[in-house]
mmCIF file of C-alpha atoms in Angstrom:
data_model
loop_
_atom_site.group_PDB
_atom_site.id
_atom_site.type_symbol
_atom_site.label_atom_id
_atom_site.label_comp_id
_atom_site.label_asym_id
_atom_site.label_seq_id
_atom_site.Cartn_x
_atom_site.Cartn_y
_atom_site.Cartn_z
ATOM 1 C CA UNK A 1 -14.590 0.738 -38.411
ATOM 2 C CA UNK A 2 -13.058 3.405 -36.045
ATOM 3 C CA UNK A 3 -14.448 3.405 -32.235
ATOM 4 C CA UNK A 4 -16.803 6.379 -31.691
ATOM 5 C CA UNK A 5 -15.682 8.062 -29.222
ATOM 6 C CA UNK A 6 -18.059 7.740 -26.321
ATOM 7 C CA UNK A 7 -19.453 10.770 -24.059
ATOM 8 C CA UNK A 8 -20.508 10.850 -20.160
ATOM 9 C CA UNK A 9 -22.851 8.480 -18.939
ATOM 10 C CA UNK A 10 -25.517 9.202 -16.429
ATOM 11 C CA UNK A 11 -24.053 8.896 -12.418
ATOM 12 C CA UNK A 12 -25.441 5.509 -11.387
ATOM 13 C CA UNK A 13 -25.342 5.337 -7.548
ATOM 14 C CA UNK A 14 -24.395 2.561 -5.314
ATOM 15 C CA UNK A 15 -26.797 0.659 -3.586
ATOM 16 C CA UNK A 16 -26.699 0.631 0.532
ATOM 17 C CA UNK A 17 -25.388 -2.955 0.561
ATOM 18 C CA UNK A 18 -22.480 -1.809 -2.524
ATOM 19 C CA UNK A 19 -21.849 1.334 -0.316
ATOM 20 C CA UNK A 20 -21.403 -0.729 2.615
ATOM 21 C CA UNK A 21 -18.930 -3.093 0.895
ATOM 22 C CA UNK A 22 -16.700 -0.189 -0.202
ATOM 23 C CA UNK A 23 -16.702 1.503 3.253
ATOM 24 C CA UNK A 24 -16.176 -1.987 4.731
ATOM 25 C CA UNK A 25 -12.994 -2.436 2.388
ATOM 26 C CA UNK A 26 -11.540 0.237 3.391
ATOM 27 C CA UNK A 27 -11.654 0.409 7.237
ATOM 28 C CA UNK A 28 -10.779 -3.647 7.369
ATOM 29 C CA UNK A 29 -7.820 -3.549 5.434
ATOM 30 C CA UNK A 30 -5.445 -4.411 6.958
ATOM 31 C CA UNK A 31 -0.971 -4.462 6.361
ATOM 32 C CA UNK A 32 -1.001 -8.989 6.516
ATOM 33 C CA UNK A 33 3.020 -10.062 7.318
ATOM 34 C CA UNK A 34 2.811 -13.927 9.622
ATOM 35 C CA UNK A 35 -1.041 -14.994 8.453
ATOM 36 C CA UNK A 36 -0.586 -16.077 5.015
ATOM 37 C CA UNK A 37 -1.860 -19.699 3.846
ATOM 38 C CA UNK A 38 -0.380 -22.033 1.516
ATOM 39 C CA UNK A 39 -3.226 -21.615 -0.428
ATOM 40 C CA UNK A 40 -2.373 -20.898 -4.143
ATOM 41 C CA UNK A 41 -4.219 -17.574 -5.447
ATOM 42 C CA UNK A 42 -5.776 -18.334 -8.695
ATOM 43 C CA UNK A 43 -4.106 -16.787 -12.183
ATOM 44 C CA UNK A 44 -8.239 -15.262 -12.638
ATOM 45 C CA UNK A 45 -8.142 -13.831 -9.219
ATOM 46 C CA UNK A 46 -4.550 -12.148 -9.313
ATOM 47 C CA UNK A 47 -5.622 -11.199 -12.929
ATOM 48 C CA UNK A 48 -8.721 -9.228 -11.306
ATOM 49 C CA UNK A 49 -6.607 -7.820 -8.487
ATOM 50 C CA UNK A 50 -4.012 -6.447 -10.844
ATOM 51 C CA UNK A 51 -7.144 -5.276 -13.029
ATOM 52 C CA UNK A 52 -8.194 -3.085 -10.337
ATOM 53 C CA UNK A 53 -4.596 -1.823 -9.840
ATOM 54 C CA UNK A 54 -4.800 -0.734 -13.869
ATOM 55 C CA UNK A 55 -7.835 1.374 -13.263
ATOM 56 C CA UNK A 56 -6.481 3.778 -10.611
ATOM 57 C CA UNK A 57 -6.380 7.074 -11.503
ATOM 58 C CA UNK A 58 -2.841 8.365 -13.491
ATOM 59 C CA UNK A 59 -2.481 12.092 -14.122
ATOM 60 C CA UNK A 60 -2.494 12.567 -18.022
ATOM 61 C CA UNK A 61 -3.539 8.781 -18.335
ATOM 62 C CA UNK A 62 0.137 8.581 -18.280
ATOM 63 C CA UNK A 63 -0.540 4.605 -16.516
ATOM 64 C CA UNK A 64 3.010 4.624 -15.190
ATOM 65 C CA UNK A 65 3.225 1.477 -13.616
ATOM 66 C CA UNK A 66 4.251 -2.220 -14.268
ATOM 67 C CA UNK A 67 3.971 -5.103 -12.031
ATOM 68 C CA UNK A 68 6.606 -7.707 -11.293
ATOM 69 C CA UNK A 69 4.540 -11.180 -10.083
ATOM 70 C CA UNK A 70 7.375 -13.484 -8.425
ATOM 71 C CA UNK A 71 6.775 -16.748 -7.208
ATOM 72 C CA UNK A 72 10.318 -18.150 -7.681
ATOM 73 C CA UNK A 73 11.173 -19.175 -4.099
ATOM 74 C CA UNK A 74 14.792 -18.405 -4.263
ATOM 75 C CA UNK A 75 14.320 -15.334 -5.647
ATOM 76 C CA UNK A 76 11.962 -14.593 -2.962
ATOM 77 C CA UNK A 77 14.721 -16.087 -0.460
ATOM 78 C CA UNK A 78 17.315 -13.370 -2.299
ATOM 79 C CA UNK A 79 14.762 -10.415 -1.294
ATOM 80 C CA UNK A 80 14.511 -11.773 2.034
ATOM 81 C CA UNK A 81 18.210 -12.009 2.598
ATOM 82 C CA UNK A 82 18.177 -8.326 1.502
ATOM 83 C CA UNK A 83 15.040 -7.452 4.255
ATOM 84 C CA UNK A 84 16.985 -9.054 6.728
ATOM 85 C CA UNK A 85 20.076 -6.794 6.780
ATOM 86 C CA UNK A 86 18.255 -3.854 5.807
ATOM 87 C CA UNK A 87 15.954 -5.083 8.650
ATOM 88 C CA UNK A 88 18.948 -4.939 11.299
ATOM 89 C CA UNK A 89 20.380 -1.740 10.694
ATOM 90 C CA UNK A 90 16.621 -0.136 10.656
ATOM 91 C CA UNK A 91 16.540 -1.852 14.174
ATOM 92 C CA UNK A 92 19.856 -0.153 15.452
ATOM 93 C CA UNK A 93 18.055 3.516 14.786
ATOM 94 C CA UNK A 94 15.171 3.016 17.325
ATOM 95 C CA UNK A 95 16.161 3.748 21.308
ATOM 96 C CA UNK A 96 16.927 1.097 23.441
ATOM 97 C CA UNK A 97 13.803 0.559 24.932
ATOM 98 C CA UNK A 98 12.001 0.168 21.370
ATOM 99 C CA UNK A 99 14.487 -1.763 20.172
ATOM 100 C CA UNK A 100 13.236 -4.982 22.196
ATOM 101 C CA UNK A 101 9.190 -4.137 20.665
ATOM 102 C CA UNK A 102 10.518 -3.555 17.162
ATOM 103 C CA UNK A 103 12.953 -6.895 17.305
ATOM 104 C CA UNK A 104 9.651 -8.681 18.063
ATOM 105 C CA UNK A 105 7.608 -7.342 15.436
ATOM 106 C CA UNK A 106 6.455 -9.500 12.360
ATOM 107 C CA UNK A 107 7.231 -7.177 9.650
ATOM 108 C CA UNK A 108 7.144 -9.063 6.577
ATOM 109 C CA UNK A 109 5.714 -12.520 5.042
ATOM 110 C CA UNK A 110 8.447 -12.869 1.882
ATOM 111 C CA UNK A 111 8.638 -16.373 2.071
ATOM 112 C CA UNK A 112 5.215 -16.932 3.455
ATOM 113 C CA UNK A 113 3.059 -15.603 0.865
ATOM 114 C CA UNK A 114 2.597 -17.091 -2.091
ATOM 115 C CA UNK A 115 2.652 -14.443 -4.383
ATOM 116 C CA UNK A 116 5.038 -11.505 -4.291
ATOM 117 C CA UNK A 117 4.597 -8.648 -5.997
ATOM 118 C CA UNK A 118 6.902 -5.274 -7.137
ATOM 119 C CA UNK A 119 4.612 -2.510 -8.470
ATOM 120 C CA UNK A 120 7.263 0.402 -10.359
ATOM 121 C CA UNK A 121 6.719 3.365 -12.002
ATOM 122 C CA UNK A 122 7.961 4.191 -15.126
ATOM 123 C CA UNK A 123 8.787 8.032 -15.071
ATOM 124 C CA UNK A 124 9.404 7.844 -18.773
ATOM 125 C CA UNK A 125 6.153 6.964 -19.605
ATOM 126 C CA UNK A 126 4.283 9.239 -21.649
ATOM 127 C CA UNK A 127 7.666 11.391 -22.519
ATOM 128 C CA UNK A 128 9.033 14.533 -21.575
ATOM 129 C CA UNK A 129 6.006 16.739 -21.250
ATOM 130 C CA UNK A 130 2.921 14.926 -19.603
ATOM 131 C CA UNK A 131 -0.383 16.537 -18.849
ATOM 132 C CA UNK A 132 -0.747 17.342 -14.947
ATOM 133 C CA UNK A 133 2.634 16.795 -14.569
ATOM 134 C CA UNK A 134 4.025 19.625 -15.817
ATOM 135 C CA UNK A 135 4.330 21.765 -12.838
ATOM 136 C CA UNK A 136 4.422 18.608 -10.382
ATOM 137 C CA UNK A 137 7.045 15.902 -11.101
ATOM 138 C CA UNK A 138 5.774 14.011 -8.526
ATOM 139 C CA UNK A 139 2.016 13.051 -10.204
ATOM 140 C CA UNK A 140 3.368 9.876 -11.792
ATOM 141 C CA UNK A 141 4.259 8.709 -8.694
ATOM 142 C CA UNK A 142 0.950 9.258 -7.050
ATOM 143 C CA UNK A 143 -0.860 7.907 -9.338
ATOM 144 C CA UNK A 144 1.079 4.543 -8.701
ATOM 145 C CA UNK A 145 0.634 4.503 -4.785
ATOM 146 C CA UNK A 146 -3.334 4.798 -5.954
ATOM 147 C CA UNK A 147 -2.728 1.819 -8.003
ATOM 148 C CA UNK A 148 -1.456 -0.063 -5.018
ATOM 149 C CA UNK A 149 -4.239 0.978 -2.773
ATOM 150 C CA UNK A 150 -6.932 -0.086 -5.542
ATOM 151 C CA UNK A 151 -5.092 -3.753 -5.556
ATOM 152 C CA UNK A 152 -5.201 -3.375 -1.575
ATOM 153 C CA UNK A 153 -8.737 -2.632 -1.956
ATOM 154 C CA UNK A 154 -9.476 -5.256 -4.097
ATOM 155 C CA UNK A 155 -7.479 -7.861 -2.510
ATOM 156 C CA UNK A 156 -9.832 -7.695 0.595
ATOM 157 C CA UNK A 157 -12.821 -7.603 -0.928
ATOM 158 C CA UNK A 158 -11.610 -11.285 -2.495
ATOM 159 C CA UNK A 159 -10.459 -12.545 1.254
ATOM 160 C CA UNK A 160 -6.732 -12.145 0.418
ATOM 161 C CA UNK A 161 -4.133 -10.350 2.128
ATOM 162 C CA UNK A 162 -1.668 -7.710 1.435
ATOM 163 C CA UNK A 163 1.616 -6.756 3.228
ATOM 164 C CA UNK A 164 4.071 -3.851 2.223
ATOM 165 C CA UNK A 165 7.664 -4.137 2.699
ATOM 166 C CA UNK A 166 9.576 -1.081 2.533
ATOM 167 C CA UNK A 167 12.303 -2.020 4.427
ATOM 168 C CA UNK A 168 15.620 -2.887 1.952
ATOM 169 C CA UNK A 169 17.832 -1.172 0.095
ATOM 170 C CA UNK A 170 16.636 0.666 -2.887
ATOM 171 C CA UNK A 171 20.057 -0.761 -5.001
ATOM 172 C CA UNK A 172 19.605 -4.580 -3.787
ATOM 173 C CA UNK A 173 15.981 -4.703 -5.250
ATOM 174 C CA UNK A 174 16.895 -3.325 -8.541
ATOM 175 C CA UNK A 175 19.561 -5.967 -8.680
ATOM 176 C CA UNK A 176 17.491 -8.528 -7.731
ATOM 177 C CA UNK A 177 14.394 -7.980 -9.845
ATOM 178 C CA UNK A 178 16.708 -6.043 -12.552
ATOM 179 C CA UNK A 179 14.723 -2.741 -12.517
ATOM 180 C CA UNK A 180 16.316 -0.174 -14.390
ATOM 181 C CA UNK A 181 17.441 3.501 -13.082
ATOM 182 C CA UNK A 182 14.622 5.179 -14.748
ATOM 183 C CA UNK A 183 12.028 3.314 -13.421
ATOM 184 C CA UNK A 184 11.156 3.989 -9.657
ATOM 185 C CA UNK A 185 9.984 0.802 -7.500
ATOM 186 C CA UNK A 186 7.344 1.957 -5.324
ATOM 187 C CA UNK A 187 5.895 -0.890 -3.166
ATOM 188 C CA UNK A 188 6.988 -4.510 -2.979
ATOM 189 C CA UNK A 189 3.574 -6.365 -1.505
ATOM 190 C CA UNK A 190 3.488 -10.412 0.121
ATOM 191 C CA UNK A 191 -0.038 -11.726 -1.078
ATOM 192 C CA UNK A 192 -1.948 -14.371 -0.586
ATOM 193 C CA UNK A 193 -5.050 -15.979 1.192
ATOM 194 C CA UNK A 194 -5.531 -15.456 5.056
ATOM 195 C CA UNK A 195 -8.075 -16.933 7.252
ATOM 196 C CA UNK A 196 -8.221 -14.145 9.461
ATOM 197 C CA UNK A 197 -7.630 -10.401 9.555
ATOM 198 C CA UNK A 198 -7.094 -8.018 12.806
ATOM 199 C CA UNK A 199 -9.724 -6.436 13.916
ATOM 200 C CA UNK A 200 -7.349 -3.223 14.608
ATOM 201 C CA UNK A 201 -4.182 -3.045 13.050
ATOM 202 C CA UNK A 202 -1.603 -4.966 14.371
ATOM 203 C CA UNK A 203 0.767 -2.257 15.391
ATOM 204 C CA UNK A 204 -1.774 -0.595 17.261
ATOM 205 C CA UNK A 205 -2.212 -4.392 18.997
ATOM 206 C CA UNK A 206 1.475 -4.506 19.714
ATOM 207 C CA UNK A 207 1.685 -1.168 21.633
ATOM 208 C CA UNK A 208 3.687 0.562 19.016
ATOM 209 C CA UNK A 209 1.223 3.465 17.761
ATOM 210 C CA UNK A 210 -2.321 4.756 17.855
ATOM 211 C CA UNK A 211 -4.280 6.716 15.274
ATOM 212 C CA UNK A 212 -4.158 10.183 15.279
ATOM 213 C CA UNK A 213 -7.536 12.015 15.973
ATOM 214 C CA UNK A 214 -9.286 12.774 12.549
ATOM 215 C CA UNK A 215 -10.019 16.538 14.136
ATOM 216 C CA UNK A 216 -6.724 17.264 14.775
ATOM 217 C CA UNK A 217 -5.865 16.826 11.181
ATOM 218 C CA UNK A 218 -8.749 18.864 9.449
ATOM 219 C CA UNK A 219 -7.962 22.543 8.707
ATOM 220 C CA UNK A 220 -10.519 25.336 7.156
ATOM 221 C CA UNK A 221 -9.126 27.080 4.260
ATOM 222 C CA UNK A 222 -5.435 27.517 4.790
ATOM 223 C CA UNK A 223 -2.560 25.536 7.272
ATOM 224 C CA UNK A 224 -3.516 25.499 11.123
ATOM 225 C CA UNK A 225 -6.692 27.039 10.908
ATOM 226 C CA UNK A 226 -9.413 24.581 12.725
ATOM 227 C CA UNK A 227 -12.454 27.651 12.855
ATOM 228 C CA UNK A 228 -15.317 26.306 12.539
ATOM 229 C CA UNK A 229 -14.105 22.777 12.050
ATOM 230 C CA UNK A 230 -14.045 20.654 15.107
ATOM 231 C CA UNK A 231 -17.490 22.148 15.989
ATOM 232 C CA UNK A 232 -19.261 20.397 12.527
ATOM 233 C CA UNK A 233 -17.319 16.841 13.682
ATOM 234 C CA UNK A 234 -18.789 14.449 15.607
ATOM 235 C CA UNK A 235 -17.661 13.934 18.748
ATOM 236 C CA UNK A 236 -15.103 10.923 19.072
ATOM 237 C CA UNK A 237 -13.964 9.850 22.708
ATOM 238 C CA UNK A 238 -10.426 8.880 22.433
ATOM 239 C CA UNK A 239 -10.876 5.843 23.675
ATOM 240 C CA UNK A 240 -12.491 4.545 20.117
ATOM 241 C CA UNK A 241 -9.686 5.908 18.649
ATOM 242 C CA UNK A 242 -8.223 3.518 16.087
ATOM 243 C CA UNK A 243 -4.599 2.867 15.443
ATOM 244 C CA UNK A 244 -1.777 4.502 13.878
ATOM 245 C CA UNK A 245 0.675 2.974 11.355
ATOM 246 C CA UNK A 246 4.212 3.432 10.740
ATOM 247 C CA UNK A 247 5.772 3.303 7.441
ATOM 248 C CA UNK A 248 5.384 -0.545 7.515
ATOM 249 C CA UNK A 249 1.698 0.169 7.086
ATOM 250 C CA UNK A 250 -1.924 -0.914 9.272
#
């Protein structure tokens, strides 16, 4: 019998205590690289995690992505070897006197986390002509960082933590994990269990960067224009101001 196709529901809001969980989520996530455990991460639980990656939003329903799960440990000791060189000439481009602070920065746990994980995106997907993306090439890639932030998400909300490395070579990855041309690799994440997260993100804990004012970054109606805007914000002293990341990720 052919599925009927179904219309919209009625909005069903969240409770305070399910509104509280998402909001909590969010602001406690944190970017995990040295606090991994040994502990194995259930097949049901990654299942659920990846789950929640699947039902991010993709312009044209074009669902872009694929995910490569890698627990081989010399294939994850390949990917490190990779890190570590790209890791040495990203060090070289920082002046001297944040050269010693970035040497002593944790930035990745490869080898420490259990799971690793490459989430791609397939710009062939959905062919030629795609709904949303036909005046933006850039929608199917989007659509996959919002997959990785919905496993993030997720992957907090279960007690297990998430690191993104970005630093290697585009060409050493795809020869590694033998990604083809076409497809784009968009974040390579360490996961596994921790038994504790920072309170603040760690680079803001390190002395490497602060988070910019939310006022400074809220325009009315076109570039630059703050009228009207800092005056409906509440007032935050910069002193509660929370951290900053770098392209490594809070």
């Amino acid at each position: 019998m052919r599925d009927v196709l179904s219309g919209p529901v009625a909005a069903s809001n969240f409770s305070p205590n399910e509104r509280a969980a998402v909001y909590k989520a969010i602001h406690t996530r944190r970017d995990v690289r040295d606090q991994f455990l040994p502990q194995a991460v259930p097949y049901e639980v990654l299942m659920r995690l990846l789950d929640a990656a699947h039902h991010a939003p993709s312009v044209g329903f074009m669902q872009p992505w694929n995910f490569i799960v890698i627990r081989d440990e010399a294939r994850k000791v390949e990917i490190h070897r990779a890190f570590t060189r790209a890791n040495e000439e990203a060090k070289s481009l920082f002046s001297d006197e944040r050269q010693a602070l970035y040497a002593s920065l944790k930035l990745e746990g490869i080898l420490k986390a259990p799971i690793n994980l490459c989430i791609t995106c397939d710009r062939t997907r959905g062919g030629k002509v795609v709904l949303g993306r036909t005046h933006n090439r850039q929608m199917d890639i989007y659509s996959t960082v919002c997959a990785v932030q919905n496993l993030w998400l997720a992957a907090r909300a279960e007690g297990i933590g998430v690191g993104w490395v970005s630093i290697y070579h585009d060409q050493d990855m795809r020869r590694i994990l033998g990604i083809p041309e076409h497809v784009e690799i968009i974040a390579y994440l360490c996961i596994g269990y921790v038994d504790e997260f920072y309170d603040t993100p760690e680079l803001q804990k390190r002395g490497w960067a602060k988070r910019l004012p939310l006022e400074n970054l809220i325009f009315q109606d076109r570039w630059q224009d703050t009228t009207n805007i800092s005056s409906d914000l509440p007032h935050q002293d910069p002193a509660d101001a929370s951290p900053a990341t770098l392209s490594t990720s809070d």
